[in-house]
Each structure stands twice: as structure tokens, then as C-alpha cells.
């Protein structure tokens, strides 16, 4: 059942056991799991069926620190959430991404990759993916990895008919949960704002916040402030350890034979470091994306390098009449270490139309991220040279330690952390089952529970965690 207003929903007398806030990949997946288990559930979605400037305005905010996207641009507020601008890139976090890194404090999850693997079959169906292929070693330091581009599933479109026909799931659009009320043990209700006005308080036995990697923190910070700590009783880490994937063009490669590497349908290839290389260099995970350049770029690159890198130019020239026939751009996206200082705060000066403080995002890349970028490119270049597969030129701004450019990709629009998973209540917000520490009926879904970010796009892992949470919660509710 899908309703365009809270008033229309109230008229049918539907009585849910669980309330999910947000209809993005996490919220929709959890709702479908609960509905299939026979649990009546309501999904409260702040936006409508389509994009609107009025709805997006609620997402305006401010960033303090490094250059970042406008906050009302980097996510979407309508049915299906930010899956509506998802590019479709899929890969699950690597096994080592769940493990602690001695050189990077506060890394490590309370679960392992094995805990989400049983759900990957469901994830492949949801995201319309073929099976992933194993990584292929290129050297002791670098491995070929597979990213799959799914059809970029729009959850609000793909599952609209199923949700509308469901007797166990109700989706309520144009309805904004402005705050949760709690007594330090349980959430007692949610205050709603629907179609531009106060819609009263809503109660359910269980609540799951799936409003996104920024809004989950915003909602809980405001709720905690209003309830004097009654919603997140252990709130030291709330809003903290926020992460993104810095993403920049790192340079160029001249390749002896592009066909040495398996490429996808877009003629692109992807590479990452081995765990041993990360540990040896004390860097974070990273992904290098090779995008083939037209043949004329090869000769131009050789000419450009003849003065600055004669040895490299000599190798390229010697290969040109043999197998050398392509250049490639190198794009790098890499893991940001979790830092408590990277955090979401509530604005003290600006509120949205419902009176909720807007977000003030404090975000800054650390020296470890800079080292990961530089050492990662060096590592890739060394591997190509040792294998005589090609040569790499690193962009000057990286080698010279200049500022990050502001006219490139900047980051992945991947919002992770803020309500991270863990066993230490001083450094985490939810436990291994995504339940808020100290609360009996409050759970969190989505990438805000990520403890570390790895190097890959988060949607596949988000969906796997949502399948896991939906199954767990279904068992809890039906006991």
C-alpha cells in the first residue's frame, strides 16, 4: 500500500509492528524482508514519488573543512532515496575491510565479511547482478578486482508495484519524522510533519532509521537533544567518524598491451592493493580505475614526458612500434580512515521549514589519506614497470604535495559513518545487530553504521546489511 499523505494512511486503520524511516535501499530492503516474514510494517518517506525543489530544500546544510558538494545536491529526498542518482557500481567490502589495522586507530568491525555472505544471493537479485569473479593477482602488491555496473536499480521504481500491492507493507509519502521521543530504554513515538504541517505523534513497537548517511545522525542528534538523551543514551560517538571516498584523477599510464587486463563493458579495468601491501606501506585500501585514452594521446604524452622523464619516454618510444598502442587515465578512489573529528553537528543558526536544525558537516582529509593516494599510485606504477606492462605518470599536484583540486570528482557521494557499529559504547552507536546501544526497540539501517569505508561503492554492502537486519528483526518481532 502506498499513500500520498499521512491523513490518507490513517483512514485505513493499518496497525504496524515496525516503523521504518526512509525508503532508500536500506529502508525498502528491510521493509520487504519484514513483509515477507508476515510482520506489518510502515515506511515513512519524507519525499513524494518524484523529485521536487521544495523537498530537496530540507537537505540544505553547511560543510566546514575541505571542499565538498552542496549537501542538498549530494543526496535525494523522494521515494527510493539516493538510489535515484546511483550510478550502479557494485562490489562488496573486502574481507580485510572488516578487520582492524594497527596503523589506523578505530578500524575494525564487530562482524566479519562472513556474516553478510549468506545474504549476497538476495543482494544479487535485488541489484540485478551476475556473480562476482574472484580477484586476480597481478603482483604480490596489486590485484585485478571486479566492479560490476548493475542497471542502477531505482528502488522507488523497481519495487513500487510490489509495495503498493502488499498487505503487510504501507508506504507513507510526504511525511517527515522530525524527531523521535524516548525514555532511555525505548523509543516511545515519532513526531511527524506531513504536507507542510504538524501531523502529531506516531507510535510503533519497533523503529528503524534508514534516512541516509547524513540524516540518520541529524535525526538522532536532534531527538537526543529534545529528549535529554532519551533516544541514544550512549551518545559519545553519535555523528562522529563520518567518512567519504576521496576521488581524483591521479595521472596517466602508458600500457604495452591493454588486452593484458580484463576490462568491463565500458573497456575499463580496476585494481586494488593486497592486504600485505597495505600493511607494509601502512596505507588504507584504494581502487585504481583505468580508462583507455584515444591513440593520439599516447604520442602527445610521450612528447610531454620527453624532457621531464626521459627514461620513461625512452621506454615508451621503444615500445611504440611494437605493441604499445594505448594510454589510460588513472582515477583513484580510496578509503578514508575513521576519525572522530570528522562529524555531523546540528546548526546553531539555521533550521528547515519544520524547525529542525540543519546539518553542519565537519569533514577533512588526513595525512593518511594523502599518503594512501601517493603510495598507492607508486605501488601501481612499480607493479606495471616490474611486469613490463607499462609505465605510470603521477600528476604533479600529488607528488608536490599541493592542495587537492576543486574542479574534479572530489568524492563519491558516499556517506558513511556517524552511527557506526561496534561493541565499545564510547566509539560506536549500534551493536553488531544494528541496535542502538541501551535501547530495546531502535535500530539503524544504511551506511551510517559502517565502521570503515573500504575502497568500493557502498550500495552492495548496504543492501547486504539490510537483508541481515531485516531477517534479524523479523525473528525478534515474531518471537
Tab-separated table of N, CA and C in Angstrom, residues 246-344:
chain	number	residue	atom	x	y	z
A	246	UNK	N	37.411	9.876	-1.019
A	246	UNK	CA	38.054	10.872	-1.888
A	246	UNK	C	38.303	10.262	-3.258
A	247	UNK	N	38.045	11.041	-4.310
A	247	UNK	CA	38.132	10.519	-5.675
A	247	UNK	C	38.729	11.581	-6.582
A	248	UNK	N	39.889	11.268	-7.177
A	248	UNK	CA	40.574	12.240	-8.034
A	248	UNK	C	41.270	11.519	-9.176
A	249	UNK	N	41.541	12.262	-10.248
A	249	UNK	CA	42.389	11.733	-11.305
A	249	UNK	C	43.825	11.756	-10.805
A	250	UNK	N	44.509	10.616	-10.889
A	250	UNK	CA	45.835	10.514	-10.308
A	250	UNK	C	46.984	10.598	-11.285
A	251	UNK	N	46.699	10.519	-12.574
A	251	UNK	CA	47.776	10.555	-13.569
A	251	UNK	C	47.403	9.773	-14.797
A	252	UNK	N	48.431	9.256	-15.479
A	252	UNK	CA	48.242	8.517	-16.728
A	252	UNK	C	49.095	7.260	-16.717
A	253	UNK	N	48.723	6.332	-17.561
A	253	UNK	CA	49.545	5.142	-17.764
A	253	UNK	C	49.702	4.915	-19.257
A	254	UNK	N	50.888	4.518	-19.641
A	254	UNK	CA	51.132	4.018	-20.988
A	254	UNK	C	51.269	2.504	-20.866
A	255	UNK	N	50.493	1.770	-21.620
A	255	UNK	CA	50.430	0.328	-21.464
A	255	UNK	C	51.003	-0.374	-22.690
A	256	UNK	N	51.792	-1.387	-22.437
A	256	UNK	CA	52.362	-2.153	-23.538
A	256	UNK	C	51.278	-2.874	-24.321
A	257	UNK	N	50.279	-3.356	-23.592
A	257	UNK	CA	49.205	-4.094	-24.255
A	257	UNK	C	47.972	-4.030	-23.362
A	258	UNK	N	47.004	-3.239	-23.769
A	258	UNK	CA	45.814	-3.046	-22.931
A	258	UNK	C	45.066	-4.368	-22.721
A	259	UNK	N	45.208	-5.289	-23.665
A	259	UNK	CA	44.490	-6.559	-23.556
A	259	UNK	C	45.071	-7.474	-22.483
A	260	UNK	N	46.199	-7.066	-21.857
A	260	UNK	CA	46.722	-7.824	-20.719
A	260	UNK	C	45.733	-7.827	-19.561
A	261	UNK	N	44.871	-6.798	-19.508
A	261	UNK	CA	43.942	-6.654	-18.392
A	261	UNK	C	42.519	-6.934	-18.853
A	262	UNK	N	41.787	-7.656	-18.035
A	262	UNK	CA	40.385	-7.865	-18.346
A	262	UNK	C	39.629	-6.567	-18.094
A	263	UNK	N	38.810	-6.174	-19.037
A	263	UNK	CA	38.058	-4.926	-18.927
A	263	UNK	C	36.572	-5.237	-18.908
A	264	UNK	N	35.788	-4.262	-18.440
A	264	UNK	CA	34.342	-4.438	-18.407
A	264	UNK	C	33.728	-3.968	-19.720
A	265	UNK	N	32.406	-3.865	-19.741
A	265	UNK	CA	31.710	-3.488	-20.971
A	265	UNK	C	32.044	-2.074	-21.418
A	266	UNK	N	32.535	-1.252	-20.479
A	266	UNK	CA	32.937	0.118	-20.818
A	266	UNK	C	34.423	0.220	-21.140
A	267	UNK	N	35.085	-0.946	-21.260
A	267	UNK	CA	36.515	-1.013	-21.561
A	267	UNK	C	37.363	-0.411	-20.455
A	268	UNK	N	36.943	-0.609	-19.211
A	268	UNK	CA	37.672	-0.118	-18.044
A	268	UNK	C	38.120	-1.293	-17.187
A	269	UNK	N	39.237	-1.099	-16.492
A	269	UNK	CA	39.770	-2.130	-15.601
A	269	UNK	C	40.018	-1.515	-14.226
A	270	UNK	N	39.980	-2.367	-13.185
A	270	UNK	CA	40.050	-1.886	-11.813
A	270	UNK	C	41.087	-2.695	-11.025
A	271	UNK	N	41.811	-1.999	-10.147
A	271	UNK	CA	42.891	-2.615	-9.387
A	271	UNK	C	42.882	-2.108	-7.949
A	272	UNK	N	43.317	-2.967	-7.032
A	272	UNK	CA	43.421	-2.617	-5.617
A	272	UNK	C	44.672	-3.254	-5.026
A	273	UNK	N	45.094	-2.790	-3.844
A	273	UNK	CA	46.291	-3.378	-3.219
A	273	UNK	C	45.971	-4.680	-2.502
A	274	UNK	N	46.978	-5.483	-2.311
A	274	UNK	CA	46.817	-6.668	-1.479
A	274	UNK	C	46.881	-6.248	-0.006
A	275	UNK	N	46.317	-7.048	0.893
A	275	UNK	CA	46.420	-6.728	2.320
A	275	UNK	C	47.867	-6.593	2.784
A	276	UNK	N	48.759	-7.424	2.243
A	276	UNK	CA	50.168	-7.355	2.644
A	276	UNK	C	50.788	-6.017	2.250
A	277	UNK	N	50.435	-5.517	1.067
A	277	UNK	CA	50.974	-4.227	0.629
A	277	UNK	C	50.460	-3.093	1.500
A	278	UNK	N	49.198	-3.135	1.856
A	278	UNK	CA	48.645	-2.099	2.734
A	278	UNK	C	49.361	-2.086	4.083
A	279	UNK	N	49.584	-3.265	4.609
A	279	UNK	CA	50.243	-3.347	5.918
A	279	UNK	C	51.688	-2.874	5.821
A	280	UNK	N	52.392	-3.270	4.782
A	280	UNK	CA	53.793	-2.881	4.639
A	280	UNK	C	53.947	-1.368	4.502
A	281	UNK	N	53.083	-0.757	3.722
A	281	UNK	CA	53.166	0.690	3.480
A	281	UNK	C	52.370	1.496	4.483
A	282	UNK	N	51.573	0.799	5.296
A	282	UNK	CA	50.709	1.441	6.298
A	282	UNK	C	49.804	2.486	5.629
A	283	UNK	N	49.051	1.991	4.657
A	283	UNK	CA	48.096	2.830	3.944
A	283	UNK	C	46.715	2.180	4.022
A	284	UNK	N	45.709	2.906	3.553
A	284	UNK	CA	44.359	2.391	3.532
A	284	UNK	C	44.093	1.730	2.173
A	285	UNK	N	42.935	1.133	2.057
A	285	UNK	CA	42.561	0.484	0.802
A	285	UNK	C	42.316	1.537	-0.283
A	286	UNK	N	42.521	1.173	-1.524
A	286	UNK	CA	42.268	2.106	-2.620
A	286	UNK	C	41.855	1.334	-3.861
A	287	UNK	N	41.237	2.029	-4.792
A	287	UNK	CA	40.876	1.451	-6.069
A	287	UNK	C	41.373	2.334	-7.197
A	288	UNK	N	42.047	1.751	-8.167
A	288	UNK	CA	42.514	2.480	-9.350
A	288	UNK	C	41.688	2.026	-10.546
A	289	UNK	N	41.172	2.986	-11.261
A	289	UNK	CA	40.315	2.736	-12.418
A	289	UNK	C	41.045	3.184	-13.677
A	290	UNK	N	41.311	2.248	-14.576
A	290	UNK	CA	41.960	2.562	-15.846
A	290	UNK	C	40.894	2.846	-16.898
A	291	UNK	N	40.976	4.025	-17.492
A	291	UNK	CA	40.058	4.395	-18.561
A	291	UNK	C	40.890	4.656	-19.809
A	292	UNK	N	40.695	3.855	-20.828
A	292	UNK	CA	41.524	3.944	-22.025
A	292	UNK	C	41.365	5.294	-22.708
A	293	UNK	N	42.490	5.857	-23.141
A	293	UNK	CA	42.502	7.111	-23.886
A	293	UNK	C	42.689	6.832	-25.365
A	294	UNK	N	42.265	7.745	-26.244
A	294	UNK	CA	42.458	7.542	-27.693
A	294	UNK	C	43.936	7.460	-28.049
A	295	UNK	N	44.246	6.774	-29.136
A	295	UNK	CA	45.630	6.564	-29.563
A	295	UNK	C	46.444	7.856	-29.696
A	296	UNK	N	45.908	8.953	-30.253
A	296	UNK	CA	46.725	10.172	-30.374
A	296	UNK	C	47.271	10.671	-29.037
A	297	UNK	N	46.576	10.339	-27.944
A	297	UNK	CA	47.055	10.776	-26.628
A	297	UNK	C	48.379	10.123	-26.255
A	298	UNK	N	48.652	8.946	-26.812
A	298	UNK	CA	49.901	8.257	-26.496
A	298	UNK	C	51.090	9.097	-26.961
A	299	UNK	N	51.069	9.513	-28.241
A	299	UNK	CA	52.187	10.293	-28.772
A	299	UNK	C	52.323	11.630	-28.044
A	300	UNK	N	51.208	12.246	-27.728
A	300	UNK	CA	51.261	13.530	-27.016
A	300	UNK	C	51.888	13.342	-25.645
A	301	UNK	N	51.524	12.262	-24.963
A	301	UNK	CA	52.062	12.009	-23.631
A	301	UNK	C	53.561	11.749	-23.693
A	302	UNK	N	54.011	11.017	-24.692
A	302	UNK	CA	55.451	10.772	-24.846
A	302	UNK	C	56.193	12.088	-25.033
A	303	UNK	N	55.644	12.955	-25.880
A	303	UNK	CA	56.289	14.249	-26.112
A	303	UNK	C	56.337	15.079	-24.840
A	304	UNK	N	55.249	15.066	-24.076
A	304	UNK	CA	55.199	15.844	-22.843
A	304	UNK	C	56.222	15.347	-21.819
A	305	UNK	N	56.505	14.053	-21.861
A	305	UNK	CA	57.385	13.460	-20.854
A	305	UNK	C	58.847	13.425	-21.278
A	306	UNK	N	59.130	13.739	-22.533
A	306	UNK	CA	60.493	13.598	-23.047
A	306	UNK	C	61.503	14.403	-22.246
A	307	UNK	N	61.102	15.593	-21.780
A	307	UNK	CA	62.018	16.451	-21.015
A	307	UNK	C	62.012	16.123	-19.530
A	308	UNK	N	60.836	15.837	-19.002
A	308	UNK	CA	60.726	15.673	-17.550
A	308	UNK	C	61.020	14.259	-17.084
A	309	UNK	N	60.793	13.262	-17.946
A	309	UNK	CA	61.022	11.870	-17.559
A	309	UNK	C	61.611	11.112	-18.738
A	310	UNK	N	62.873	11.375	-19.088
A	310	UNK	CA	63.459	10.790	-20.300
A	310	UNK	C	63.501	9.276	-20.292
A	311	UNK	N	63.751	8.672	-19.149
A	311	UNK	CA	63.806	7.211	-19.120
A	311	UNK	C	62.453	6.593	-19.451
A	312	UNK	N	61.420	7.198	-18.890
A	312	UNK	CA	60.078	6.715	-19.164
A	312	UNK	C	59.727	6.926	-20.634
A	313	UNK	N	60.074	8.095	-21.184
A	313	UNK	CA	59.786	8.390	-22.583
A	313	UNK	C	60.548	7.443	-23.503
A	314	UNK	N	61.776	7.108	-23.138
A	314	UNK	CA	62.573	6.193	-23.961
A	314	UNK	C	61.926	4.816	-24.012
A	315	UNK	N	61.453	4.340	-22.854
A	315	UNK	CA	60.773	3.038	-22.838
A	315	UNK	C	59.530	3.078	-23.715
A	316	UNK	N	58.757	4.139	-23.594
A	316	UNK	CA	57.529	4.241	-24.369
A	316	UNK	C	57.818	4.288	-25.866
A	317	UNK	N	58.855	5.037	-26.242
A	317	UNK	CA	59.189	5.146	-27.663
A	317	UNK	C	59.635	3.802	-28.224
A	318	UNK	N	60.381	3.061	-27.421
A	318	UNK	CA	60.859	1.763	-27.887
A	318	UNK	C	59.716	0.777	-28.073
A	319	UNK	N	58.664	0.957	-27.316
A	319	UNK	CA	57.526	0.056	-27.395
A	319	UNK	C	56.534	0.462	-28.476
A	320	UNK	N	56.596	1.716	-28.908
A	320	UNK	CA	55.548	2.273	-29.754
A	320	UNK	C	55.392	1.513	-31.062
A	321	UNK	N	56.511	1.069	-31.631
A	321	UNK	CA	56.427	0.373	-32.906
A	321	UNK	C	56.125	-1.115	-32.733
A	322	UNK	N	56.025	-1.544	-31.488
A	322	UNK	CA	55.753	-2.954	-31.246
A	322	UNK	C	54.297	-3.134	-30.785
A	323	UNK	N	54.084	-3.176	-29.485
A	323	UNK	CA	52.740	-3.454	-29.011
A	323	UNK	C	52.058	-2.232	-28.392
A	324	UNK	N	52.833	-1.199	-28.106
A	324	UNK	CA	52.295	-0.051	-27.387
A	324	UNK	C	51.307	0.714	-28.270
A	325	UNK	N	50.086	0.777	-27.854
A	325	UNK	CA	49.120	1.469	-28.684
A	325	UNK	C	48.027	2.160	-27.876
A	326	UNK	N	48.196	2.291	-26.583
A	326	UNK	CA	47.140	2.964	-25.828
A	326	UNK	C	47.687	3.626	-24.578
A	327	UNK	N	46.986	4.659	-24.199
A	327	UNK	CA	47.227	5.312	-22.926
A	327	UNK	C	45.970	5.156	-22.094
A	328	UNK	N	46.085	5.405	-20.809
A	328	UNK	CA	44.914	5.312	-19.940
A	328	UNK	C	44.996	6.395	-18.879
A	329	UNK	N	43.855	6.931	-18.557
A	329	UNK	CA	43.758	7.820	-17.406
A	329	UNK	C	43.609	6.961	-16.159
A	330	UNK	N	44.188	7.425	-15.070
A	330	UNK	CA	44.102	6.714	-13.798
A	330	UNK	C	43.251	7.528	-12.824
A	331	UNK	N	42.127	6.968	-12.465
A	331	UNK	CA	41.284	7.593	-11.444
A	331	UNK	C	41.425	6.782	-10.161
A	332	UNK	N	41.564	7.478	-9.052
A	332	UNK	CA	41.774	6.804	-7.773
A	332	UNK	C	40.662	7.187	-6.809
A	333	UNK	N	40.050	6.183	-6.210
A	333	UNK	CA	39.112	6.379	-5.095
A	333	UNK	C	39.663	5.572	-3.937
A	334	UNK	N	39.687	6.163	-2.759
A	334	UNK	CA	40.358	5.440	-1.688
A	334	UNK	C	39.644	5.594	-0.352
A	335	UNK	N	40.052	4.712	0.545
A	335	UNK	CA	39.433	4.600	1.863
A	335	UNK	C	39.871	5.733	2.775
A	336	UNK	N	38.907	6.344	3.413
A	336	UNK	CA	39.209	7.369	4.403
A	336	UNK	C	39.191	6.733	5.790
A	337	UNK	N	40.228	6.977	6.559
A	337	UNK	CA	40.296	6.420	7.903
A	337	UNK	C	39.234	7.050	8.801
A	338	UNK	N	38.642	6.283	9.724
A	338	UNK	CA	37.629	6.839	10.623
A	338	UNK	C	38.264	7.743	11.684
A	339	UNK	N	37.864	8.989	11.694
A	339	UNK	CA	38.344	9.966	12.675
A	339	UNK	C	37.162	10.591	13.401
A	340	UNK	N	37.241	10.661	14.714
A	340	UNK	CA	36.143	11.245	15.490
A	340	UNK	C	35.914	12.705	15.138
A	341	UNK	N	36.950	13.387	14.666
A	341	UNK	CA	36.830	14.809	14.337
A	341	UNK	C	36.001	15.056	13.076
A	342	UNK	N	35.884	14.050	12.210
A	342	UNK	CA	35.000	14.162	11.045
A	342	UNK	C	33.589	13.816	11.510
A	343	UNK	N	32.736	14.807	11.562
A	343	UNK	CA	31.482	14.624	12.294
A	343	UNK	C	30.341	15.466	11.713
A	344	UNK	N	29.153	15.053	12.082
A	344	UNK	CA	27.928	15.781	11.753
A	344	UNK	C	27.461	16.480	13.026
